Amino acid sequence: MKLLHIDSSVLGPHSVSRQVSAAIVDRLRQAASGLEVTYRDLTLTPLAHLSGPHLAAAQGAAPEAALQQDLAAGQAVLDEFLAADIVVLGAPMYNFTIPSQLKAWIDRILVSGKTFKYGPQGVQGLAGNKRVIVAVSRGGYYGPGTPTAIGEHLETYLRWVFGFIGVANPEFISADGIGVGPEHRERAVAGALKAASSLNAA
Ligand SMILES: Cc1cc2nc3c(=O)[nH]c(=O)nc-3n(C[C@H](O)[C@H](O)[C@H](O)COP(=O)(O)O)c2cc1C
């Protein structure tokens, strides 16, 4: 079994989502022997944002030499994703949604003919054979029914993205209220780590 572990927080060792994503991977390693783990830190090796030349290259235009390295990096992340049975994603909330580094990664994995395609019935996801577990950390609270719920564009966005490519039930472990105060942070992190340690192997 192949597990792809991705982090996107810019806060390094102070990051909550990194702590929780690592705990998820530890739990899955313990639960299933022989797990082959690939780690990618999207802040240490960021992907470039898509540009006109990227799209032209995707349509078959010969890329400039300067773009070739980046296209190879994009192909590598797509191949990694396609090969993974399990994807564990650290996803902090920055300005109500995912970090731009993570968006740049999503722009490289949502590729027509690879992870989705359009047919007579509309869109068809091609990546439905994966388990996706997302470690979310948010400074505030965005629960259903609260006045801030409308500002939640992280989990709602990722649910849509993974649903679009066929992952019907991505799993989320969240640490919320990290910025509200030390007690909130402590409680949220402890709750998320407990949820991580209780994950099913399969
Ligand atoms: C640049 C930046 C933007 C943030 N924007 C939000 C936000 O819009 N809503 C929120 O609830 N928390 C926000 N926060 C707080 C983070 O979500 C919180 O600190 C969380 O723990 C970040 O995850 P990390 O520790 O893995 O980086 C922001 C933090 C940073 C650094």
PDB file of C-alpha atoms and ligand atoms in Angstrom:
ATOM      1  CA  MET A   1       0.000   0.000   0.000  1.00  0.00           C
ATOM      2  CA  LYS A   2       1.236   3.467  -0.889  1.00  0.00           C
ATOM      3  CA  LEU A   3       0.555   6.476   1.298  1.00  0.00           C
ATOM      4  CA  LEU A   4       1.167  10.030   0.114  1.00  0.00           C
ATOM      5  CA  HIS A   5       1.657  12.503   2.980  1.00  0.00           C
ATOM      6  CA  ILE A   6       1.429  16.191   2.103  1.00  0.00           C
ATOM      7  CA  ASP A   7       1.865  19.261   4.297  1.00  0.00           C
ATOM      8  CA  SER A   8       1.106  22.849   3.338  1.00  0.00           C
ATOM      9  CA  SER A   9       1.412  24.937   6.513  1.00  0.00           C
ATOM     10  CA  VAL A  10       4.031  27.701   6.462  1.00  0.00           C
ATOM     11  CA  LEU A  11       4.459  27.471  10.248  1.00  0.00           C
ATOM     12  CA  GLY A  12       6.983  24.622  10.302  1.00  0.00           C
ATOM     13  CA  PRO A  13       7.338  23.037  13.745  1.00  0.00           C
ATOM     14  CA  HIS A  14       4.648  25.352  15.199  1.00  0.00           C
ATOM     15  CA  SER A  15       2.036  24.068  12.786  1.00  0.00           C
ATOM     16  CA  VAL A  16      -1.017  22.294  14.130  1.00  0.00           C
ATOM     17  CA  SER A  17      -2.012  20.703  10.815  1.00  0.00           C
ATOM     18  CA  ARG A  18       1.502  19.257  10.463  1.00  0.00           C
ATOM     19  CA  GLN A  19       1.298  17.764  13.958  1.00  0.00           C
ATOM     20  CA  VAL A  20      -2.065  16.189  13.209  1.00  0.00           C
ATOM     21  CA  SER A  21      -1.164  14.932   9.722  1.00  0.00           C
ATOM     22  CA  ALA A  22       1.971  13.292  11.193  1.00  0.00           C
ATOM     23  CA  ALA A  23      -0.155  11.621  13.892  1.00  0.00           C
ATOM     24  CA  ILE A  24      -2.502  10.270  11.211  1.00  0.00           C
ATOM     25  CA  VAL A  25       0.415   8.792   9.272  1.00  0.00           C
ATOM     26  CA  ASP A  26       1.888   7.289  12.469  1.00  0.00           C
ATOM     27  CA  ARG A  27      -1.441   5.661  13.276  1.00  0.00           C
ATOM     28  CA  LEU A  28      -1.784   4.199   9.770  1.00  0.00           C
ATOM     29  CA  ARG A  29       1.814   2.939   9.852  1.00  0.00           C
ATOM     30  CA  GLN A  30       1.083   1.112  13.110  1.00  0.00           C
ATOM     31  CA  ALA A  31      -2.194  -0.263  11.801  1.00  0.00           C
ATOM     32  CA  ALA A  32      -0.880  -1.606   8.496  1.00  0.00           C
ATOM     33  CA  SER A  33       2.575  -3.076   8.104  1.00  0.00           C
ATOM     34  CA  GLY A  34       4.529  -2.435   4.937  1.00  0.00           C
ATOM     35  CA  LEU A  35       3.034   0.970   4.213  1.00  0.00           C
ATOM     36  CA  GLU A  36       5.216   2.793   1.678  1.00  0.00           C
ATOM     37  CA  VAL A  37       5.154   6.491   2.600  1.00  0.00           C
ATOM     38  CA  THR A  38       6.061   9.378   0.287  1.00  0.00           C
ATOM     39  CA  TYR A  39       6.308  12.808   1.911  1.00  0.00           C
ATOM     40  CA  ARG A  40       5.915  16.122   0.126  1.00  0.00           C
ATOM     41  CA  ASP A  41       6.251  19.518   1.790  1.00  0.00           C
ATOM     42  CA  LEU A  42       4.560  22.068  -0.446  1.00  0.00           C
ATOM     43  CA  THR A  43       6.266  24.974   1.324  1.00  0.00           C
ATOM     44  CA  LEU A  44       9.805  23.604   0.901  1.00  0.00           C
ATOM     45  CA  THR A  45       9.281  22.659  -2.737  1.00  0.00           C
ATOM     46  CA  PRO A  46       6.456  24.911  -3.906  1.00  0.00           C
ATOM     47  CA  LEU A  47       4.861  24.422  -7.286  1.00  0.00           C
ATOM     48  CA  ALA A  48       4.509  27.416  -9.580  1.00  0.00           C
ATOM     49  CA  HIS A  49       1.052  28.815 -10.219  1.00  0.00           C
ATOM     50  CA  LEU A  50      -0.432  27.858 -13.544  1.00  0.00           C
ATOM     51  CA  SER A  51       0.257  30.286 -16.364  1.00  0.00           C
ATOM     52  CA  GLY A  52      -0.634  30.668 -20.031  1.00  0.00           C
ATOM     53  CA  PRO A  53       2.483  28.744 -21.120  1.00  0.00           C
ATOM     54  CA  HIS A  54       1.495  25.855 -18.792  1.00  0.00           C
ATOM     55  CA  LEU A  55      -1.894  25.615 -20.468  1.00  0.00           C
ATOM     56  CA  ALA A  56      -0.363  25.944 -23.930  1.00  0.00           C
ATOM     57  CA  ALA A  57       2.047  23.096 -23.105  1.00  0.00           C
ATOM     58  CA  ALA A  58      -0.910  20.988 -21.953  1.00  0.00           C
ATOM     59  CA  GLN A  59      -2.457  21.615 -25.407  1.00  0.00           C
ATOM     60  CA  GLY A  60       0.696  20.310 -27.077  1.00  0.00           C
ATOM     61  CA  ALA A  61       2.801  23.474 -27.593  1.00  0.00           C
ATOM     62  CA  ALA A  62       6.551  22.974 -27.177  1.00  0.00           C
ATOM     63  CA  PRO A  63       7.489  24.449 -23.765  1.00  0.00           C
ATOM     64  CA  GLU A  64      10.286  26.975 -23.291  1.00  0.00           C
ATOM     65  CA  ALA A  65      13.355  25.510 -21.577  1.00  0.00           C
ATOM     66  CA  ALA A  66      12.578  27.486 -18.393  1.00  0.00           C
ATOM     67  CA  LEU A  67       9.169  25.838 -18.091  1.00  0.00           C
ATOM     68  CA  GLN A  68      10.325  22.285 -18.636  1.00  0.00           C
ATOM     69  CA  GLN A  69      11.550  21.749 -15.087  1.00  0.00           C
ATOM     70  CA  ASP A  70       8.287  22.977 -13.631  1.00  0.00           C
ATOM     71  CA  LEU A  71       6.247  20.791 -15.983  1.00  0.00           C
ATOM     72  CA  ALA A  72       8.299  17.816 -14.819  1.00  0.00           C
ATOM     73  CA  ALA A  73       7.558  18.747 -11.191  1.00  0.00           C
ATOM     74  CA  GLY A  74       3.844  18.955 -12.008  1.00  0.00           C
ATOM     75  CA  GLN A  75       3.958  15.546 -13.686  1.00  0.00           C
ATOM     76  CA  ALA A  76       5.762  14.119 -10.650  1.00  0.00           C
ATOM     77  CA  VAL A  77       3.073  15.290  -8.212  1.00  0.00           C
ATOM     78  CA  LEU A  78       0.340  13.967 -10.480  1.00  0.00           C
ATOM     79  CA  ASP A  79       2.080  10.578 -10.750  1.00  0.00           C
ATOM     80  CA  GLU A  80       2.554  10.474  -6.962  1.00  0.00           C
ATOM     81  CA  PHE A  81      -1.115  11.199  -6.429  1.00  0.00           C
ATOM     82  CA  LEU A  82      -2.296   8.642  -8.990  1.00  0.00           C
ATOM     83  CA  ALA A  83      -0.055   5.962  -7.460  1.00  0.00           C
ATOM     84  CA  ALA A  84      -1.250   6.538  -3.874  1.00  0.00           C
ATOM     85  CA  ASP A  85      -3.805   4.300  -2.183  1.00  0.00           C
ATOM     86  CA  ILE A  86      -4.074   6.700   0.763  1.00  0.00           C
ATOM     87  CA  VAL A  87      -3.530  10.471   0.789  1.00  0.00           C
ATOM     88  CA  VAL A  88      -3.007  12.333   4.074  1.00  0.00           C
ATOM     89  CA  LEU A  89      -3.197  16.073   3.678  1.00  0.00           C
ATOM     90  CA  GLY A  90      -2.288  18.781   6.185  1.00  0.00           C
ATOM     91  CA  ALA A  91      -4.553  21.732   5.403  1.00  0.00           C
ATOM     92  CA  PRO A  92      -4.459  24.892   7.541  1.00  0.00           C
ATOM     93  CA  MET A  93      -7.022  27.642   7.056  1.00  0.00           C
ATOM     94  CA  TYR A  94      -5.439  30.826   5.726  1.00  0.00           C
ATOM     95  CA  ASN A  95      -7.853  33.619   4.892  1.00  0.00           C
ATOM     96  CA  PHE A  96     -10.842  31.319   5.028  1.00  0.00           C
ATOM     97  CA  THR A  97      -9.521  28.678   2.669  1.00  0.00           C
ATOM     98  CA  ILE A  98      -6.483  26.530   1.843  1.00  0.00           C
ATOM     99  CA  PRO A  99      -2.938  27.973   1.495  1.00  0.00           C
ATOM    100  CA  SER A 100      -2.032  29.016  -2.045  1.00  0.00           C
ATOM    101  CA  GLN A 101       0.709  26.336  -2.033  1.00  0.00           C
ATOM    102  CA  LEU A 102      -1.975  23.684  -1.663  1.00  0.00           C
ATOM    103  CA  LYS A 103      -4.089  25.298  -4.369  1.00  0.00           C
ATOM    104  CA  ALA A 104      -1.097  25.128  -6.721  1.00  0.00           C
ATOM    105  CA  TRP A 105      -0.892  21.372  -5.977  1.00  0.00           C
ATOM    106  CA  ILE A 106      -4.618  20.911  -6.642  1.00  0.00           C
ATOM    107  CA  ASP A 107      -4.163  22.715  -9.961  1.00  0.00           C
ATOM    108  CA  ARG A 108      -1.667  19.988 -10.919  1.00  0.00           C
ATOM    109  CA  ILE A 109      -3.800  17.007  -9.894  1.00  0.00           C
ATOM    110  CA  LEU A 110      -7.145  18.045 -11.358  1.00  0.00           C
ATOM    111  CA  VAL A 111      -6.251  17.021 -14.889  1.00  0.00           C
ATOM    112  CA  SER A 112      -8.832  16.051 -17.469  1.00  0.00           C
ATOM    113  CA  GLY A 113      -8.360  12.466 -18.615  1.00  0.00           C
ATOM    114  CA  LYS A 114      -6.262  11.625 -15.530  1.00  0.00           C
ATOM    115  CA  THR A 115      -8.384  12.345 -12.453  1.00  0.00           C
ATOM    116  CA  PHE A 116     -11.712  13.249 -14.107  1.00  0.00           C
ATOM    117  CA  LYS A 117     -13.377  13.249 -17.491  1.00  0.00           C
ATOM    118  CA  TYR A 118     -16.546  14.581 -19.025  1.00  0.00           C
ATOM    119  CA  GLY A 119     -18.967  12.180 -20.725  1.00  0.00           C
ATOM    120  CA  PRO A 120     -22.633  11.954 -21.670  1.00  0.00           C
ATOM    121  CA  GLN A 121     -23.599  11.767 -17.987  1.00  0.00           C
ATOM    122  CA  GLY A 122     -21.514  14.813 -17.047  1.00  0.00           C
ATOM    123  CA  VAL A 123     -18.331  14.660 -15.022  1.00  0.00           C
ATOM    124  CA  GLN A 124     -16.862  11.332 -13.985  1.00  0.00           C
ATOM    125  CA  GLY A 125     -14.217  11.137 -11.258  1.00  0.00           C
ATOM    126  CA  LEU A 126     -11.330   8.798 -12.031  1.00  0.00           C
ATOM    127  CA  ALA A 127      -9.604   8.808  -8.625  1.00  0.00           C
ATOM    128  CA  GLY A 128     -12.321   7.156  -6.562  1.00  0.00           C
ATOM    129  CA  ASN A 129     -10.182   4.230  -5.469  1.00  0.00           C
ATOM    130  CA  LYS A 130      -8.279   6.305  -2.894  1.00  0.00           C
ATOM    131  CA  ARG A 131      -8.731   7.014   0.778  1.00  0.00           C
ATOM    132  CA  VAL A 132      -8.211  10.709   1.553  1.00  0.00           C
ATOM    133  CA  ILE A 133      -7.759  11.964   5.120  1.00  0.00           C
ATOM    134  CA  VAL A 134      -7.408  15.696   5.730  1.00  0.00           C
ATOM    135  CA  ALA A 135      -5.929  17.250   8.887  1.00  0.00           C
ATOM    136  CA  VAL A 136      -7.553  20.676   9.169  1.00  0.00           C
ATOM    137  CA  SER A 137      -6.553  23.453  11.556  1.00  0.00           C
ATOM    138  CA  ARG A 138      -8.463  26.698  11.907  1.00  0.00           C
ATOM    139  CA  GLY A 139      -7.974  29.736  14.097  1.00  0.00           C
ATOM    140  CA  GLY A 140     -11.686  30.157  14.725  1.00  0.00           C
ATOM    141  CA  TYR A 141     -14.926  28.185  14.710  1.00  0.00           C
ATOM    142  CA  TYR A 142     -17.084  27.718  11.633  1.00  0.00           C
ATOM    143  CA  GLY A 143     -19.593  25.093  12.766  1.00  0.00           C
ATOM    144  CA  PRO A 144     -22.948  24.639  11.047  1.00  0.00           C
ATOM    145  CA  GLY A 145     -25.495  27.196  12.198  1.00  0.00           C
ATOM    146  CA  THR A 146     -22.932  29.714  13.456  1.00  0.00           C
ATOM    147  CA  PRO A 147     -22.726  33.225  11.935  1.00  0.00           C
ATOM    148  CA  THR A 148     -19.214  32.413  10.666  1.00  0.00           C
ATOM    149  CA  ALA A 149     -20.221  29.190   8.888  1.00  0.00           C
ATOM    150  CA  ILE A 150     -20.613  31.076   5.605  1.00  0.00           C
ATOM    151  CA  GLY A 151     -16.897  31.959   5.757  1.00  0.00           C
ATOM    152  CA  GLU A 152     -15.782  28.317   5.740  1.00  0.00           C
ATOM    153  CA  HIS A 153     -14.178  27.681   2.341  1.00  0.00           C
ATOM    154  CA  LEU A 154     -11.560  25.130   3.340  1.00  0.00           C
ATOM    155  CA  GLU A 155     -13.396  21.913   4.201  1.00  0.00           C
ATOM    156  CA  THR A 156     -16.307  22.716   1.862  1.00  0.00           C
ATOM    157  CA  TYR A 157     -13.834  23.361  -0.947  1.00  0.00           C
ATOM    158  CA  LEU A 158     -11.783  20.209  -0.370  1.00  0.00           C
ATOM    159  CA  ARG A 159     -14.922  18.061  -0.100  1.00  0.00           C
ATOM    160  CA  TRP A 160     -16.007  19.398  -3.479  1.00  0.00           C
ATOM    161  CA  VAL A 161     -12.583  18.968  -5.084  1.00  0.00           C
ATOM    162  CA  PHE A 162     -12.155  15.372  -3.947  1.00  0.00           C
ATOM    163  CA  GLY A 163     -15.792  14.549  -4.757  1.00  0.00           C
ATOM    164  CA  PHE A 164     -15.236  15.953  -8.249  1.00  0.00           C
ATOM    165  CA  ILE A 165     -12.434  13.482  -8.909  1.00  0.00           C
ATOM    166  CA  GLY A 166     -14.402  10.583  -7.448  1.00  0.00           C
ATOM    167  CA  VAL A 167     -13.362  10.418  -3.788  1.00  0.00           C
ATOM    168  CA  ALA A 168     -16.869  10.244  -2.354  1.00  0.00           C
ATOM    169  CA  ASN A 169     -16.071  10.282   1.344  1.00  0.00           C
ATOM    170  CA  PRO A 170     -12.901  12.144   2.239  1.00  0.00           C
ATOM    171  CA  GLU A 171     -12.288  12.006   5.997  1.00  0.00           C
ATOM    172  CA  PHE A 172     -11.615  15.170   8.009  1.00  0.00           C
ATOM    173  CA  ILE A 173      -9.970  15.533  11.405  1.00  0.00           C
ATOM    174  CA  SER A 174     -10.188  19.127  12.577  1.00  0.00           C
ATOM    175  CA  ALA A 175      -8.528  21.246  15.242  1.00  0.00           C
ATOM    176  CA  ASP A 176     -10.623  24.394  15.562  1.00  0.00           C
ATOM    177  CA  GLY A 177     -10.330  27.533  17.662  1.00  0.00           C
ATOM    178  CA  ILE A 178      -6.514  27.476  17.588  1.00  0.00           C
ATOM    179  CA  GLY A 179      -6.348  31.269  17.726  1.00  0.00           C
ATOM    180  CA  VAL A 180      -9.040  31.776  20.339  1.00  0.00           C
ATOM    181  CA  GLY A 181      -6.812  31.095  23.329  1.00  0.00           C
ATOM    182  CA  PRO A 182      -4.384  28.579  24.847  1.00  0.00           C
ATOM    183  CA  GLU A 183      -7.110  26.419  26.400  1.00  0.00           C
ATOM    184  CA  HIS A 184      -9.007  26.229  23.129  1.00  0.00           C
ATOM    185  CA  ARG A 185      -5.812  25.332  21.302  1.00  0.00           C
ATOM    186  CA  GLU A 186      -4.878  22.638  23.804  1.00  0.00           C
ATOM    187  CA  ARG A 187      -8.350  21.106  23.703  1.00  0.00           C
ATOM    188  CA  ALA A 188      -8.529  21.215  19.895  1.00  0.00           C
ATOM    189  CA  VAL A 189      -5.105  19.638  19.381  1.00  0.00           C
ATOM    190  CA  ALA A 190      -5.781  16.907  21.973  1.00  0.00           C
ATOM    191  CA  GLY A 191      -9.128  16.124  20.308  1.00  0.00           C
ATOM    192  CA  ALA A 192      -7.595  15.932  16.834  1.00  0.00           C
ATOM    193  CA  LEU A 193      -4.715  13.726  18.010  1.00  0.00           C
ATOM    194  CA  LYS A 194      -7.186  11.393  19.741  1.00  0.00           C
ATOM    195  CA  ALA A 195      -9.256  11.180  16.547  1.00  0.00           C
ATOM    196  CA  ALA A 196      -6.083  10.420  14.591  1.00  0.00           C
ATOM    197  CA  SER A 197      -5.120   7.638  16.997  1.00  0.00           C
ATOM    198  CA  SER A 198      -8.576   6.040  16.586  1.00  0.00           C
ATOM    199  CA  LEU A 199      -8.562   5.888  12.790  1.00  0.00           C
ATOM    200  CA  ASN A 200      -9.400   2.581  11.135  1.00  0.00           C
ATOM    201  CA  ALA A 201      -6.600   0.899   9.247  1.00  0.00           C
ATOM    202  CA  ALA A 202      -8.742   0.017   6.243  1.00  0.00           C
TER     203      ALA A 202
HETATM  204  C1  LIG B   1      -1.795  33.916   7.080  1.00  0.00           C
HETATM  205  C2  LIG B   1      -2.794  33.340   8.032  1.00  0.00           C
HETATM  206  C3  LIG B   1      -4.146  33.487   7.757  1.00  0.00           C
HETATM  207  C4  LIG B   1      -5.097  32.950   8.629  1.00  0.00           C
HETATM  208  N1  LIG B   1      -6.425  33.067   8.311  1.00  0.00           N
HETATM  209  C5  LIG B   1      -7.352  32.504   9.121  1.00  0.00           C
HETATM  210  C6  LIG B   1      -8.729  32.558   8.791  1.00  0.00           C
HETATM  211  O1  LIG B   1      -9.149  33.112   7.784  1.00  0.00           O
HETATM  212  N2  LIG B   1      -9.611  31.964   9.635  1.00  0.00           N
HETATM  213  C7  LIG B   1      -9.219  31.315  10.759  1.00  0.00           C
HETATM  214  O2  LIG B   1     -10.052  30.782  11.466  1.00  0.00           O
HETATM  215  N3  LIG B   1      -7.910  31.238  11.099  1.00  0.00           N
HETATM  216  C8  LIG B   1      -6.987  31.809  10.300  1.00  0.00           C
HETATM  217  N4  LIG B   1      -5.645  31.717  10.616  1.00  0.00           N
HETATM  218  C9  LIG B   1      -5.258  30.935  11.796  1.00  0.00           C
HETATM  219  C10 LIG B   1      -4.879  29.510  11.372  1.00  0.00           C
HETATM  220  O3  LIG B   1      -5.950  28.857  10.716  1.00  0.00           O
HETATM  221  C11 LIG B   1      -4.465  28.708  12.564  1.00  0.00           C
HETATM  222  O4  LIG B   1      -3.342  29.331  13.178  1.00  0.00           O
HETATM  223  C12 LIG B   1      -4.111  27.273  12.204  1.00  0.00           C
HETATM  224  O5  LIG B   1      -3.580  26.612  13.306  1.00  0.00           O
HETATM  225  C13 LIG B   1      -3.101  27.258  11.058  1.00  0.00           C
HETATM  226  O6  LIG B   1      -2.686  25.937  10.802  1.00  0.00           O
HETATM  227  P1  LIG B   1      -1.128  25.568  10.969  1.00  0.00           P
HETATM  228  O7  LIG B   1      -0.851  25.765  12.433  1.00  0.00           O
HETATM  229  O8  LIG B   1      -1.039  24.166  10.538  1.00  0.00           O
HETATM  230  O9  LIG B   1      -0.384  26.502  10.065  1.00  0.00           O
HETATM  231  C14 LIG B   1      -4.685  32.257   9.787  1.00  0.00           C
HETATM  232  C15 LIG B   1      -3.313  32.120  10.045  1.00  0.00           C
HETATM  233  C16 LIG B   1      -2.377  32.641   9.180  1.00  0.00           C
HETATM  234  C17 LIG B   1      -0.916  32.435   9.467  1.00  0.00           C
END
